[in-house]
CSV table of C-alpha atoms and ligand atoms in Angstrom, one decimal:
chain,number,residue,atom,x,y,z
A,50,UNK,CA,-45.8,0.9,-20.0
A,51,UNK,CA,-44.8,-0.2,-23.6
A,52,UNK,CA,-43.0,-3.7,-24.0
A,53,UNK,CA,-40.2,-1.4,-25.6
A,54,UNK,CA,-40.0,0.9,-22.4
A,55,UNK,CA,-39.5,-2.4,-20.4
A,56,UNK,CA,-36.8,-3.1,-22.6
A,57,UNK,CA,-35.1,-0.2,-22.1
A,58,UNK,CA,-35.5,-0.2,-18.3
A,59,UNK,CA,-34.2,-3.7,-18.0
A,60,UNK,CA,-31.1,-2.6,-20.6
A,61,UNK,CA,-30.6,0.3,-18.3
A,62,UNK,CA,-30.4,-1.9,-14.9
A,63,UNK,CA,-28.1,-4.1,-16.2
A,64,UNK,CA,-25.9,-2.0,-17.4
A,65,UNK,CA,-26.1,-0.6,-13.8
A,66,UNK,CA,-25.2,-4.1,-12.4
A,67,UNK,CA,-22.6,-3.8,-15.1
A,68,UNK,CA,-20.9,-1.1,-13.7
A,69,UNK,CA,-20.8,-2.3,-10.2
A,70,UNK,CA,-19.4,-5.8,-10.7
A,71,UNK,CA,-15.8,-5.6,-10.0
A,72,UNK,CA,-13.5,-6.0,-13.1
A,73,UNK,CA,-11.3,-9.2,-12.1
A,74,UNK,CA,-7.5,-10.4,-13.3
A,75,UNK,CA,-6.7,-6.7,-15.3
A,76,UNK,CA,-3.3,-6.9,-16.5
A,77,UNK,CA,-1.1,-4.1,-18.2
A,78,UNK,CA,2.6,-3.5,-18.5
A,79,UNK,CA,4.0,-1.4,-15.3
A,80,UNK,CA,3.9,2.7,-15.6
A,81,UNK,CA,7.5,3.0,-14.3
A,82,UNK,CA,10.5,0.3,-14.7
A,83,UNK,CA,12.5,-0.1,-11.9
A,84,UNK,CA,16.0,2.3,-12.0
A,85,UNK,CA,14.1,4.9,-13.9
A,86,UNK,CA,13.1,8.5,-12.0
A,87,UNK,CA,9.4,10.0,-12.9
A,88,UNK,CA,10.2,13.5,-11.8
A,89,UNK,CA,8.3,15.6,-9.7
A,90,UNK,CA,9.1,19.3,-9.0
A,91,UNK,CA,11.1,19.2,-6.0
A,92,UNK,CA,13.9,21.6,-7.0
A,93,UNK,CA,16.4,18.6,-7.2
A,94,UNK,CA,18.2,17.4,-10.6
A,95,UNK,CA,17.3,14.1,-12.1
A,96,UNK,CA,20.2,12.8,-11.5
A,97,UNK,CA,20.9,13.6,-7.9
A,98,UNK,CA,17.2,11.9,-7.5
A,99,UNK,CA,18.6,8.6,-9.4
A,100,UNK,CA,21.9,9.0,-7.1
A,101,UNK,CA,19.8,8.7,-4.0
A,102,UNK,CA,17.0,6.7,-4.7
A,103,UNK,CA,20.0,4.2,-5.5
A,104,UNK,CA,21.7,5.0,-2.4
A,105,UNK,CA,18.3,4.7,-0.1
A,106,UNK,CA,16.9,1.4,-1.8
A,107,UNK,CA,19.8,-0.4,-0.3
A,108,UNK,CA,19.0,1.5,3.5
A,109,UNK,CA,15.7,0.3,2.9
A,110,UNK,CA,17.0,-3.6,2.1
A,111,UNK,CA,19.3,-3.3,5.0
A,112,UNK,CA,16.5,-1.8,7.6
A,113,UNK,CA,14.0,-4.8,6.3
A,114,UNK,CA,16.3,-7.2,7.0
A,115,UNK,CA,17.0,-6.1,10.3
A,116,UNK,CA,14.0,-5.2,11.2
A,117,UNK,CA,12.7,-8.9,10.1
A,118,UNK,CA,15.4,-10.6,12.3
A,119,UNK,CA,14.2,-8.8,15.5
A,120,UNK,CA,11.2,-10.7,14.5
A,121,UNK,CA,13.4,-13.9,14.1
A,122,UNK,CA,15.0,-12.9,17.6
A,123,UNK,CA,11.8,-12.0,19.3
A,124,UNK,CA,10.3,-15.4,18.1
A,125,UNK,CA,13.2,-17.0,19.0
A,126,UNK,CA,14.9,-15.9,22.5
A,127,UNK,CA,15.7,-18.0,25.1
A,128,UNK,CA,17.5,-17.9,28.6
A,129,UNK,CA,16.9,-16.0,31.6
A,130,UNK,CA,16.8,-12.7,29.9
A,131,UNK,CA,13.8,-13.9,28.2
A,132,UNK,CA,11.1,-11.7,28.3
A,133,UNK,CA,13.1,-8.1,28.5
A,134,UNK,CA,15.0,-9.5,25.2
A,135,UNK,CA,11.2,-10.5,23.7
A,136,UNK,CA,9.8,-7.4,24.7
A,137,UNK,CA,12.9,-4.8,23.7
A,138,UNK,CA,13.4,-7.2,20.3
A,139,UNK,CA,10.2,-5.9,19.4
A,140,UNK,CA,10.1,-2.5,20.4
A,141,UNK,CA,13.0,-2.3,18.0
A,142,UNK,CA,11.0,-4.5,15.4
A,143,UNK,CA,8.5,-1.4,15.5
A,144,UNK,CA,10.9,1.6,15.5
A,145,UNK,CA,12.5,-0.3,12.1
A,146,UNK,CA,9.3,-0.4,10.4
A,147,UNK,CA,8.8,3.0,11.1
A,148,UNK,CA,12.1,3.9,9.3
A,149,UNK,CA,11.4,1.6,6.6
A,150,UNK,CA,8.1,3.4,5.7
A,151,UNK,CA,10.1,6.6,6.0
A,152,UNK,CA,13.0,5.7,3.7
A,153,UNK,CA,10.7,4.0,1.3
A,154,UNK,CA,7.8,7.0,1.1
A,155,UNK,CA,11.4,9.2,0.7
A,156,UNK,CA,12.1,6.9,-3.2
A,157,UNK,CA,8.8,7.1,-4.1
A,158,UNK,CA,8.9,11.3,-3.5
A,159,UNK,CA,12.3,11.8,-5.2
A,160,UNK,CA,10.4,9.9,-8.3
A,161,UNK,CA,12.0,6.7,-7.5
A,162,UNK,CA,10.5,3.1,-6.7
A,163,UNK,CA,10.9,1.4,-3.4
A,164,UNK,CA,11.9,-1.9,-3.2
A,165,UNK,CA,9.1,-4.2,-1.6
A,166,UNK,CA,9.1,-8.0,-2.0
A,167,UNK,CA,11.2,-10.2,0.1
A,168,UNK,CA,13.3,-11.4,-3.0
A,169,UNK,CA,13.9,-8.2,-3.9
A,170,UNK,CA,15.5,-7.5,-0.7
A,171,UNK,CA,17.2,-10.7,-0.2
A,172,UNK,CA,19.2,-10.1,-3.3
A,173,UNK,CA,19.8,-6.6,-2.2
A,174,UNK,CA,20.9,-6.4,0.9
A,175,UNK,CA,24.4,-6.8,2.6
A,176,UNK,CA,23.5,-8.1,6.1
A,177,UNK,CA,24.5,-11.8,6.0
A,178,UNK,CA,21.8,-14.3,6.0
A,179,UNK,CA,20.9,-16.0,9.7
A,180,UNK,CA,20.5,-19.5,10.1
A,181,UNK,CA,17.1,-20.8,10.1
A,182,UNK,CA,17.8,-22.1,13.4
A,183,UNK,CA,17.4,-20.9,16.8
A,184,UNK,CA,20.5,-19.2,18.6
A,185,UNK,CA,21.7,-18.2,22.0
A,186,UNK,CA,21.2,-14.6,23.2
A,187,UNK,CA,24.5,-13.4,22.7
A,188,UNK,CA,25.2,-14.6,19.7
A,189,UNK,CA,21.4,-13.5,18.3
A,190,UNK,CA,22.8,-9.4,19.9
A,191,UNK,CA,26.1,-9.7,18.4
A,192,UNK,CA,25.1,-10.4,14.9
A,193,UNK,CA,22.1,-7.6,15.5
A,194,UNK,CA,24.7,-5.2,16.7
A,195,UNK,CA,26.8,-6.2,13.6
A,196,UNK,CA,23.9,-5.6,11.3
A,197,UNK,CA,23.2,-2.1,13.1
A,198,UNK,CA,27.0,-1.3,12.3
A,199,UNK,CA,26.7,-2.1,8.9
A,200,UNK,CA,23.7,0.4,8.3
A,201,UNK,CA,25.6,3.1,10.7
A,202,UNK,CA,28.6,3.1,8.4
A,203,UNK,CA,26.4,3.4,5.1
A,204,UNK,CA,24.2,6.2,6.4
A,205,UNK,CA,26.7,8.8,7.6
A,206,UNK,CA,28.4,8.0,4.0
A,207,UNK,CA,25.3,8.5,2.3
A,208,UNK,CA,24.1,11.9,4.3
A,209,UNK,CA,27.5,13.0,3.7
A,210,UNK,CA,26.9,12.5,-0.2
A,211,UNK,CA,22.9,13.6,0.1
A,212,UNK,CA,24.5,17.0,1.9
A,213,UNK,CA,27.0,17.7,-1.1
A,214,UNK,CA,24.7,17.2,-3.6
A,215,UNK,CA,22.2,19.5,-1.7
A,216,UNK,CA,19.5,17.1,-0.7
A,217,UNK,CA,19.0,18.3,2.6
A,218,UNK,CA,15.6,15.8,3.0
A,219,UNK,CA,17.9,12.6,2.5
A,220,UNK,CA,20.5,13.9,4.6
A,221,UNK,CA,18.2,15.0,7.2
A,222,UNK,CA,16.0,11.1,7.1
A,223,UNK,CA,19.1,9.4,7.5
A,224,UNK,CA,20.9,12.0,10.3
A,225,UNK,CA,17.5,12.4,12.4
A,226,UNK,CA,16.2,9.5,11.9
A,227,UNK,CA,18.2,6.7,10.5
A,228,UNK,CA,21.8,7.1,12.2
A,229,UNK,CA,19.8,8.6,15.4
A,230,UNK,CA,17.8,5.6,16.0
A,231,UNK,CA,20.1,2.7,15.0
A,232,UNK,CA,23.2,4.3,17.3
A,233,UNK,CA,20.1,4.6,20.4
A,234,UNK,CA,19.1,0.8,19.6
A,235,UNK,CA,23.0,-0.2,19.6
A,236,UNK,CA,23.3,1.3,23.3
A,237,UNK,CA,20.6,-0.9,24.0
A,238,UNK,CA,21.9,-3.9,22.7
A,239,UNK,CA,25.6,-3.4,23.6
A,240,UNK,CA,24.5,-3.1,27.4
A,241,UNK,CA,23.4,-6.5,27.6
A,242,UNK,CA,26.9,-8.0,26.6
A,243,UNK,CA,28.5,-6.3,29.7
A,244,UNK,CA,29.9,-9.1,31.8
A,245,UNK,CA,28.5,-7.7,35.4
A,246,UNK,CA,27.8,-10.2,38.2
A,247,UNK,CA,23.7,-10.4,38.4
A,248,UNK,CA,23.7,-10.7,42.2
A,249,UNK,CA,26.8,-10.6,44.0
A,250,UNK,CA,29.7,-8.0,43.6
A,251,UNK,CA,33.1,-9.3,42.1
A,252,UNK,CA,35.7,-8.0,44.2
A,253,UNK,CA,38.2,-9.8,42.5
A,254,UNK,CA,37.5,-8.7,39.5
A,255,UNK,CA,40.2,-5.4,38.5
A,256,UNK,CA,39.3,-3.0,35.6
A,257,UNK,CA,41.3,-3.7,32.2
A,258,UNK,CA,41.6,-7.7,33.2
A,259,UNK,CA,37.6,-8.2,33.1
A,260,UNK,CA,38.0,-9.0,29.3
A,261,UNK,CA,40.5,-12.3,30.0
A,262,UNK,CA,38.9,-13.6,33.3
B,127,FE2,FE1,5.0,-11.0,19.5
């Protein structure tokens, strides 16, 4: 073999190793600003794309937020209802991460872009901020009954407005799923704030007066 074969060889494996060493701290300007729609053939206007992706971004604020403060309430439970609360708190906690993957694959498809980063959805969403500070139960399931409310009323007005504008895949993610599961969760919530005697019966007790006793 020829010292200039060598050469070559040698050239040609380290341009090998070349190739497989990863290429480290790449930077380029984004492909898509945030409020702007890349299109894809769906059969839908731009515009009624923008409308929605508008519309779902802050869904998809709200759901992380409540779905991160089941989190905060499973963590942070106390009391004799304990472990069903820290069990159910999280079974929620899944079901809204489910929806947020949903509602956030449903921007990206209608040529949108999904909000992501804590910040982002701190400065997005309307749910009020909890303390940092552990609560009791019933004040930890009234303000997540509050939140649920607050995404309830949005949805049906936004479905109403996806169904007008003849987006039948919104209207159908936040009927089906959206305003189906957050009512279910709210029946689940709301029944633990019924003032029922654990053990024994109140006799005393007349219907209509439970409220003041
Ligand atoms: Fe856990």
């Amino acid at each position: 073999m020829s010292p200039k074969n060598n050469g070559g060889k040698n050239a040609q494996s380290e341009a090998g190793m070349e190739r497989a060493r990863p290429i480290l701290h790449q930077k380029a300007r984004e492909i898509q600003a945030y409020g702007k729609i890349a299109k894809l053939p769906i059969a839908l206007d731009e515009k009624v794309c923008a409308e929605h992706v508008e519309n779902l971004n802050q869904i998809l604020a709200d759901t992380m937020t409540l779905r991160d403060m089941y989190k905060k309430h499973h963590w942070q439970v106390a009391g004799h209802t304990f472990y069903q609360l820290h069990l159910l708190f999280d079974k929620h906690h899944g079901e809204q991460d489910e929806l947020v993957d949903a509602i956030a694959e449903r921007i990206q498809l209608l040529g949108g872009i999904s909000l992501a980063m804590a910040a982002d959805v701190a400065e997005t969403t309307i749910i009020p901020r909890p303390p940092r500070g552990r609560e009791e139960a019933p004040v930890q399931l009234s303000r997540l009954l509050e939140a649920h409310e607050t995404i309830l009323k949005e949805a049906r007005t936004m479905a109403r407005q996806a169904t007008d504008a003849g987006d039948d895949g919104t209207n159908d993610l936040l009927v089906s799923d959206v305003i189906r599961t957050n009512e279910l969760q709210v029946w689940f919530l709301a029944e633990h704030l019924v003032d029922v005697p654990l053990v024994r019966a109140d006799e005393t007790r007349e219907v209509g007066k439970a409220a003041k006793a």
